[in-house]
């Protein structure tokens, strides 16, 4: 057995000595990598996955109570997080521990319902006790509601409600009030719309609580206030002012670019002023139109015809009886006239097209515009050197801009357009610095960029050449089969140079491997 182990050891040492440096490094690296992978796999498969016993953060006192209860039960496989406000337990034991702690009444903080407060309430509790419990439950529910808002980590709410009285009139009834402290997530900042949502939630959750009676701050004591009407008006003014300036700048930049290209950037100066209509008008139209445009009639949906005829005799005019057989004071009937009548009635119900349009006109319409253009003539000392043709061309260009901007005004005449345009020629006393767009190109000249690219390519080729040369030199030094290379060398040279080649090999072997050369020489001598 020992002999086999010794042979295996000698065989392994021989194979290891015959292996090159790169292969040795490869074997060692592979062995270390396999060990590392196996270690990590075993670690991740066998480690305990800890989860928070309760998701919400608790006070130090409550953490101590829960920790004492776990130690009393003999459960020691838990740990505290870095902040000390949460207890971490194994995932498989979390549910059982929550039930066990709930049976002991832990934790004592958190969302408490009115039922939880009154389940152990004894008989004879007063109204003040019930009101206090109800207010406490309401505060807990409102705080839990605020925690559902994005960015709110925790919330504390204190509500003050006035006492009801039978002798207070409705108009003199006091309102409730609330104080709220919001703990924000790290690095989170509430926007004004979110602050309004928080105020709205608190106001609608508590009866008779107006927003004016709510005080809200963050954990650093900074007030979270809702903007008043004056602030909103100021914000609207700033927004409208910015929109007006943007439109003026766009028109001015477009004209400056076009006229500056024709006349010269430093030869023209443009000033534009616009008046906008910021009203957003909503119009509703209820139109009734006939179904048939030719006859201007609708569609008959029902027709009713009624025909009536009458036949009879008219009563003749009677006279008071005066004859022998007549009764005084009574009219004597006489013969009447035969007559007839006919009545026709036709009723038709028509259906028409009923169209309902809701039109919302977009704001930011240009109601008026004024453009002033100053042009420096070719001869600054002579304003008449700017020809009349050039002035009229500039006025025509500006007139097209004004006509397009005021296209919603159908009563606009040519003289109205000309009155909004001013073109004057004079020498510029100072050159205005025109705003220029940011150049997206490189600040370096093109030849410098090309030279830099060429230098980088040259350096890359030089590095590749040096790396290949170094690798070739290392391969020649670590080649485990030098006799193969020698054989190739002998086959490449001619027969006349074989002696020279052999001599050089012997000299090289004597210099590089003197021990092996001495051993080989001794073998030759002993053989002789």
XYZ file of C-alpha atoms in Angstrom:
528
model
C 0.000 0.000 0.000
C 2.809 2.371 0.937
C 4.620 1.442 -2.264
C 1.559 2.324 -4.344
C 1.163 5.646 -2.554
C 4.840 6.378 -3.123
C 4.517 5.553 -6.824
C 1.416 7.723 -7.114
C 3.239 10.553 -5.361
C 6.269 10.246 -7.646
C 4.016 10.078 -10.708
C 2.078 13.132 -9.592
C 5.297 15.061 -8.829
C 6.680 14.173 -12.216
C 3.524 15.295 -13.952
C 3.466 18.514 -11.905
C 7.133 19.263 -12.674
C 6.508 18.663 -16.371
C 3.554 21.061 -16.383
C 4.125 24.650 -17.491
C 3.509 27.734 -15.355
C 0.263 28.666 -17.108
C -1.172 25.198 -16.627
C -0.137 25.237 -12.942
C -1.890 28.577 -12.452
C -4.941 27.208 -14.262
C -5.082 24.121 -12.019
C -4.665 26.188 -8.847
C -7.291 28.740 -9.929
C -9.785 26.030 -10.882
C -9.289 24.295 -7.533
C -9.816 27.556 -5.601
C -12.885 28.422 -7.718
C -14.479 25.019 -7.095
C -13.869 25.326 -3.365
C -15.368 28.857 -3.335
C -18.460 27.785 -5.300
C -19.043 24.803 -3.018
C -18.611 26.983 0.074
C -21.080 29.597 -1.168
C -23.588 26.932 -2.189
C -23.421 25.266 1.209
C -23.722 28.659 2.931
C -26.811 29.793 1.023
C -28.519 26.408 1.314
C -27.951 26.000 5.031
C -28.241 29.591 6.320
C -31.286 30.692 8.307
C -33.600 33.182 6.608
C -34.553 35.840 9.181
C -37.619 38.044 8.740
C -39.061 40.819 10.964
C -41.498 39.494 13.547
C -43.564 42.681 13.050
C -43.338 44.888 9.977
C -43.828 48.193 11.788
C -41.152 49.756 13.962
C -41.722 49.641 17.719
C -40.344 51.466 20.730
C -37.397 50.240 22.742
C -39.646 49.422 25.695
C -41.929 47.250 23.602
C -38.964 45.505 21.996
C -37.738 44.704 25.509
C -41.143 43.282 26.500
C -41.260 41.012 23.433
C -37.647 39.948 23.971
C -38.402 39.030 27.609
C -41.455 37.036 26.512
C -39.365 35.103 23.937
C -36.674 34.343 26.530
C -39.343 33.156 28.942
C -40.649 30.730 26.322
C -37.127 29.438 25.751
C -36.853 30.706 22.214
C -33.360 32.088 21.660
C -33.018 31.958 17.855
C -33.707 35.658 17.289
C -31.680 38.807 16.780
C -32.208 42.575 16.677
C -31.670 44.713 13.619
C -29.109 47.524 13.548
C -31.637 50.185 14.629
C -32.883 48.110 17.573
C -36.550 48.656 16.637
C -37.285 45.265 15.081
C -36.863 41.645 16.120
C -35.688 39.228 13.432
C -36.795 35.582 13.714
C -36.534 32.581 11.367
C -39.172 32.633 8.627
C -40.608 29.244 9.577
C -41.191 30.365 13.173
C -42.606 33.859 12.477
C -46.294 32.880 12.275
C -46.239 30.747 15.464
C -44.446 33.470 17.402
C -46.942 36.136 16.292
C -49.836 34.017 17.556
C -47.998 33.317 20.819
C -47.228 37.011 21.381
C -50.817 38.012 20.527
C -52.124 35.629 23.202
C -50.004 37.535 25.722
C -51.260 40.903 24.526
C -48.076 41.928 22.717
C -47.407 44.267 21.081
C -49.453 46.866 22.919
C -49.106 49.581 20.259
C -50.369 49.697 16.704
C -53.830 49.933 15.219
C -56.412 49.321 17.979
C -60.058 48.970 17.076
C -62.995 50.043 19.220
C -63.874 46.385 19.703
C -60.447 45.617 21.165
C -60.883 48.451 23.636
C -64.353 47.481 24.809
C -64.116 43.691 24.851
C -62.907 43.704 28.492
C -64.966 46.730 29.492
C -66.733 46.253 32.797
C -70.329 47.111 33.485
C -70.890 50.690 34.589
C -68.445 52.464 32.299
C -69.223 56.158 31.974
C -69.785 58.110 28.773
C -66.471 59.909 29.212
C -64.638 56.576 29.239
C -66.435 55.493 26.072
C -65.686 58.829 24.387
C -62.017 58.550 25.278
C -61.851 55.000 23.889
C -63.622 56.040 20.718
C -61.298 59.005 20.231
C -58.245 56.794 20.799
C -59.489 54.280 18.242
C -60.235 57.070 15.749
C -56.752 58.526 16.185
C -55.209 55.106 15.582
C -57.299 54.540 12.442
C -56.462 57.971 11.002
C -52.731 57.437 11.650
C -52.896 54.050 9.957
C -54.703 55.643 7.014
C -51.969 58.257 6.584
C -49.264 55.590 6.617
C -50.680 54.195 3.381
C -49.672 57.373 1.507
C -46.485 56.995 -0.514
C -43.539 58.619 1.278
C -45.107 58.530 4.767
C -43.189 56.197 7.075
C -45.177 56.794 10.240
C -47.829 59.185 11.570
C -49.100 60.344 14.950
C -52.546 61.957 15.270
C -54.155 63.771 18.202
C -57.823 64.723 17.816
C -59.740 67.131 20.020
C -63.535 66.973 19.744
C -65.879 69.433 21.501
C -68.465 68.145 23.958
C -72.009 67.995 22.687
C -74.545 70.166 24.505
C -78.297 70.342 24.181
C -78.361 74.078 24.884
C -75.951 75.221 22.166
C -77.407 76.465 18.926
C -76.293 74.955 15.672
C -74.613 78.147 14.485
C -72.554 78.365 17.690
C -71.418 74.753 17.630
C -67.653 74.361 17.958
C -65.576 72.392 15.452
C -63.082 69.625 16.088
C -59.325 70.110 15.732
C -56.422 67.791 14.951
C -52.639 67.826 15.248
C -50.651 65.528 12.975
C -46.936 64.675 12.912
C -45.741 62.955 9.724
C -42.512 60.941 9.696
C -41.199 60.910 6.137
C -39.180 58.240 4.406
C -35.449 59.103 4.220
C -34.781 61.459 1.341
C -38.473 61.874 0.430
C -40.154 65.261 -0.037
C -43.927 65.638 -0.249
C -45.359 67.680 -3.078
C -48.089 70.242 -2.566
C -50.721 67.946 -4.063
C -49.800 65.164 -1.619
C -50.008 67.592 1.316
C -53.512 68.553 0.200
C -54.428 64.856 0.094
C -53.239 64.405 3.700
C -55.336 67.364 4.852
C -58.335 66.033 2.953
C -58.005 62.545 4.471
C -57.843 63.886 8.026
C -60.716 66.333 7.458
C -63.046 63.697 6.025
C -62.146 61.055 8.635
C -63.185 63.150 11.646
C -66.713 64.596 11.943
C -67.023 68.374 11.895
C -63.301 68.940 11.266
C -62.538 71.728 8.743
C -59.127 71.898 7.118
C -58.411 75.207 8.855
C -58.366 73.388 12.224
C -55.663 70.920 11.180
C -52.003 71.498 12.083
C -49.521 69.218 10.305
C -45.721 69.050 10.599
C -42.978 66.608 9.673
C -40.587 64.868 12.057
C -38.180 67.844 11.907
C -40.824 70.364 12.964
C -41.287 71.900 9.524
C -44.889 72.799 8.813
C -46.744 71.042 6.005
C -49.112 73.797 4.970
C -51.576 74.035 2.118
C -51.032 76.952 -0.204
C -53.556 79.744 0.207
C -55.352 81.552 -2.610
C -52.779 84.342 -2.844
C -49.984 81.816 -3.332
C -51.988 80.044 -6.032
C -52.639 83.346 -7.812
C -48.920 84.149 -7.681
C -48.043 80.717 -9.071
C -50.567 81.197 -11.900
C -49.070 84.584 -12.680
C -45.565 83.136 -12.824
C -46.762 80.328 -15.083
C -48.578 82.716 -17.431
C -45.589 85.053 -17.490
C -43.285 82.183 -18.409
C -45.602 81.022 -21.204
C -45.762 84.555 -22.625
C -41.978 84.903 -22.509
C -41.521 81.516 -24.205
C -43.808 82.498 -27.088
C -42.075 85.868 -27.503
C -38.664 84.200 -27.435
C -39.669 81.581 -30.036
C -40.982 84.208 -32.468
C -37.985 86.462 -31.904
C -35.472 83.610 -32.330
C -37.076 82.419 -35.578
C -37.084 85.931 -37.092
C -33.560 86.608 -35.813
C -32.261 83.428 -37.418
C -33.891 84.151 -40.780
C -33.162 87.878 -41.032
C -29.718 87.456 -39.485
C -28.811 84.919 -42.167
C -29.867 87.349 -44.893
C -28.636 90.659 -43.469
C -26.148 89.552 -40.821
C -26.505 88.464 -37.210
C -25.018 91.722 -35.913
C -26.964 93.824 -38.403
C -30.508 93.209 -37.130
C -32.204 93.468 -33.733
C -35.747 92.204 -33.110
C -38.099 92.911 -30.204
C -41.430 91.079 -29.925
C -44.332 91.582 -27.562
C -47.475 89.419 -27.466
C -50.685 89.594 -25.469
C -52.258 86.238 -24.671
C -55.733 85.183 -23.674
C -55.485 82.689 -20.818
C -59.249 82.105 -20.539
C -60.364 78.525 -21.041
C -63.910 78.833 -22.392
C -66.326 75.915 -22.353
C -69.350 76.123 -24.659
C -72.289 73.739 -24.890
C -74.527 73.718 -27.981
C -77.836 71.896 -28.399
C -78.715 71.989 -32.100
C -81.897 70.799 -33.825
C -81.607 70.107 -37.573
C -84.096 68.616 -40.074
C -83.439 65.121 -41.298
C -84.045 66.170 -44.909
C -82.138 69.287 -45.896
C -84.048 69.654 -49.171
C -87.589 69.702 -47.738
C -86.533 71.036 -44.338
C -88.676 68.375 -42.723
C -87.980 65.620 -40.301
C -88.857 61.943 -40.378
C -92.545 61.218 -39.781
C -92.721 58.742 -36.934
C -96.479 58.869 -36.323
C -99.494 60.087 -38.352
C -103.010 60.545 -36.973
C -106.069 61.512 -39.122
C -109.492 62.309 -37.646
C -112.618 62.788 -39.801
C -115.997 63.971 -38.404
C -119.371 64.381 -40.295
C -122.653 65.927 -39.050
C -126.237 65.767 -40.638
C -129.423 67.450 -39.230
C -132.251 69.983 -39.500
C -132.054 73.482 -38.180
C -134.807 74.702 -35.862
C -137.118 77.279 -37.501
C -137.614 80.577 -35.757
C -140.657 80.318 -33.462
C -143.352 82.941 -32.667
C -145.445 83.322 -29.589
C -148.755 81.520 -30.019
C -151.703 83.833 -30.820
C -154.065 81.528 -32.619
C -157.194 79.904 -31.308
C -155.448 76.637 -30.615
C -152.162 78.208 -29.418
C -151.226 78.653 -25.833
C -150.298 82.184 -25.016
C -146.669 82.654 -23.935
C -145.267 79.541 -25.765
C -143.521 79.510 -29.142
C -145.178 77.686 -31.922
C -142.764 75.178 -33.656
C -142.267 75.596 -37.357
C -140.392 73.724 -40.132
C -136.422 73.791 -40.104
C -133.790 73.580 -42.885
C -131.759 70.424 -43.656
C -127.902 70.846 -43.352
C -124.659 68.771 -43.042
C -121.006 69.423 -41.928
C -117.626 67.594 -42.166
C -114.410 68.090 -40.059
C -110.969 66.689 -41.003
C -107.963 66.728 -38.592
C -104.447 65.359 -39.356
C -101.621 65.151 -36.832
C -98.050 64.217 -37.875
C -95.093 63.802 -35.432
C -91.672 64.400 -37.004
C -88.300 63.293 -35.642
C -85.374 65.700 -36.164
C -81.596 65.491 -35.624
C -80.626 66.638 -32.161
C -76.925 67.460 -31.854
C -75.209 68.288 -28.568
C -71.705 69.779 -28.784
C -69.397 70.570 -25.894
C -66.619 72.836 -27.118
C -63.595 73.598 -24.945
C -61.502 76.385 -26.407
C -57.820 76.096 -25.728
C -56.241 78.941 -23.727
C -53.009 80.741 -24.584
C -54.378 82.367 -27.734
C -52.484 85.336 -29.127
C -54.812 88.335 -29.018
C -52.302 90.943 -30.162
C -48.684 91.071 -31.289
C -46.187 93.832 -31.961
C -42.843 93.406 -33.729
C -40.130 96.078 -33.800
C -37.075 95.521 -36.008
C -33.962 97.643 -36.058
C -31.655 97.211 -39.069
C -28.168 98.619 -39.425
C -27.754 99.865 -43.029
C -24.791 98.759 -45.170
C -23.276 102.213 -44.567
C -23.861 102.819 -40.841
C -23.326 106.566 -41.318
C -25.956 106.768 -44.069
C -29.426 105.375 -43.091
C -30.602 105.879 -46.685
C -28.205 103.138 -47.835
C -30.813 100.601 -46.706
C -32.910 100.340 -49.842
C -36.675 100.642 -49.853
C -36.961 97.194 -51.435
C -35.181 95.617 -48.476
C -37.400 97.435 -45.993
C -40.567 96.342 -47.792
C -39.307 92.740 -47.935
C -38.711 92.773 -44.185
C -42.148 94.276 -43.602
C -43.729 91.581 -45.783
C -42.013 88.826 -43.805
C -43.127 90.364 -40.528
C -46.644 90.868 -41.896
C -46.936 87.162 -42.672
C -45.934 86.358 -39.097
C -48.492 88.788 -37.643
C -51.228 87.555 -39.997
C -50.619 83.938 -38.982
C -50.488 84.747 -35.268
C -53.803 86.685 -35.441
C -55.578 84.308 -37.834
C -58.515 83.964 -35.413
C -59.403 87.620 -35.967
C -61.398 87.731 -39.249
C -61.775 91.532 -39.194
C -58.031 92.099 -39.420
C -57.121 94.413 -42.322
C -53.797 95.156 -44.005
C -53.528 98.545 -42.340
C -54.052 96.848 -38.963
C -51.157 94.524 -39.705
C -48.897 97.368 -40.821
C -49.661 99.298 -37.631
C -48.238 96.402 -35.580
C -44.901 96.388 -37.451
C -42.051 98.863 -37.128
C -38.874 98.706 -39.226
C -36.256 101.434 -38.814
C -32.680 101.837 -40.031
C -29.913 103.393 -38.005
C -26.386 102.737 -36.783
C -26.032 100.419 -33.791
C -24.180 102.037 -30.927
C -23.498 98.699 -29.252
C -23.600 95.141 -30.496
C -26.059 93.006 -28.573
C -24.908 89.586 -27.490
C -27.382 87.262 -29.091
C -28.321 84.008 -27.322
C -26.749 81.094 -29.104
C -27.803 77.514 -28.978
C -25.494 75.144 -27.232
C -23.124 73.426 -29.621
C -23.414 69.732 -29.554
C -20.067 69.248 -31.311
C -16.634 69.027 -29.760
C -14.814 72.258 -28.837
C -11.573 70.826 -30.348
C -10.743 71.304 -34.047
C -11.179 68.420 -36.438
C -7.438 67.917 -37.026
C -6.860 67.540 -33.281
C -9.580 64.893 -33.037
C -8.126 62.940 -35.987
C -4.623 63.162 -34.507
C -5.916 61.901 -31.159
C -7.697 58.970 -32.826
C -4.530 58.086 -34.766
C -2.436 58.186 -31.600
C -4.903 55.932 -29.792
C -4.844 53.419 -32.656
C -1.043 53.477 -32.754
C -0.848 52.873 -29.005
C -3.341 50.016 -29.298
C -1.289 48.350 -32.057
C 1.902 48.775 -30.026
C 0.303 47.212 -26.938
C -1.007 44.274 -29.008
C 2.443 43.702 -30.494
C 4.174 43.788 -27.083
C 1.590 41.394 -25.559
C 2.004 38.897 -28.406
C 5.778 39.098 -28.174
C 5.691 38.538 -24.418
C 3.333 35.579 -24.736
C 5.561 34.039 -27.393
C 8.637 34.441 -25.208
C 6.884 32.859 -22.215
C 5.700 29.978 -24.365
C 9.208 29.298 -25.587
C 10.521 29.295 -22.010
C 7.771 27.032 -20.653
C 7.602 24.639 -23.595
C 7.625 21.116 -22.028
C 8.729 19.475 -25.307
C 11.824 21.307 -26.511
C 12.880 18.305 -28.601
C 9.853 18.791 -30.878
C 10.884 22.357 -31.574
C 14.448 21.193 -32.148
C 13.234 18.601 -34.630
C 11.247 21.239 -36.496
C 14.330 23.451 -36.554
C 16.475 20.653 -37.926
C 13.936 19.914 -40.646
C 13.829 23.580 -41.642
C 17.567 24.137 -42.092
C 19.588 22.716 -44.904
C 21.901 19.769 -44.653
C 25.015 21.968 -44.883
C 24.051 23.902 -41.729
C 23.225 20.893 -39.513
C 26.553 21.004 -37.769
C 26.185 24.683 -36.996
C 22.714 24.117 -35.637
C 23.824 21.218 -33.432
C 26.689 23.285 -32.083
C 24.359 26.148 -31.225
C 21.960 23.755 -29.472
C 24.736 22.279 -27.386
C 25.990 25.759 -26.428
C 22.487 26.894 -25.591
C 21.866 23.808 -23.467
C 25.157 24.349 -21.637
C 24.171 27.933 -20.805
C 20.508 27.474 -19.963
C 20.536 23.967 -18.426
C 24.064 23.346 -17.134
C 23.050 20.516 -14.749
C 21.355 18.510 -17.456
C 24.225 19.223 -19.836
C 26.745 17.906 -17.280
C 24.638 14.779 -16.699
C 24.354 14.184 -20.447
C 28.105 14.622 -20.869
C 28.796 12.104 -18.100
C 26.533 9.573 -19.805
C 28.381 10.064 -23.052
C 31.759 9.590 -21.325
C 30.668 6.521 -19.381
C 29.185 5.051 -22.555
C 32.444 5.510 -24.376
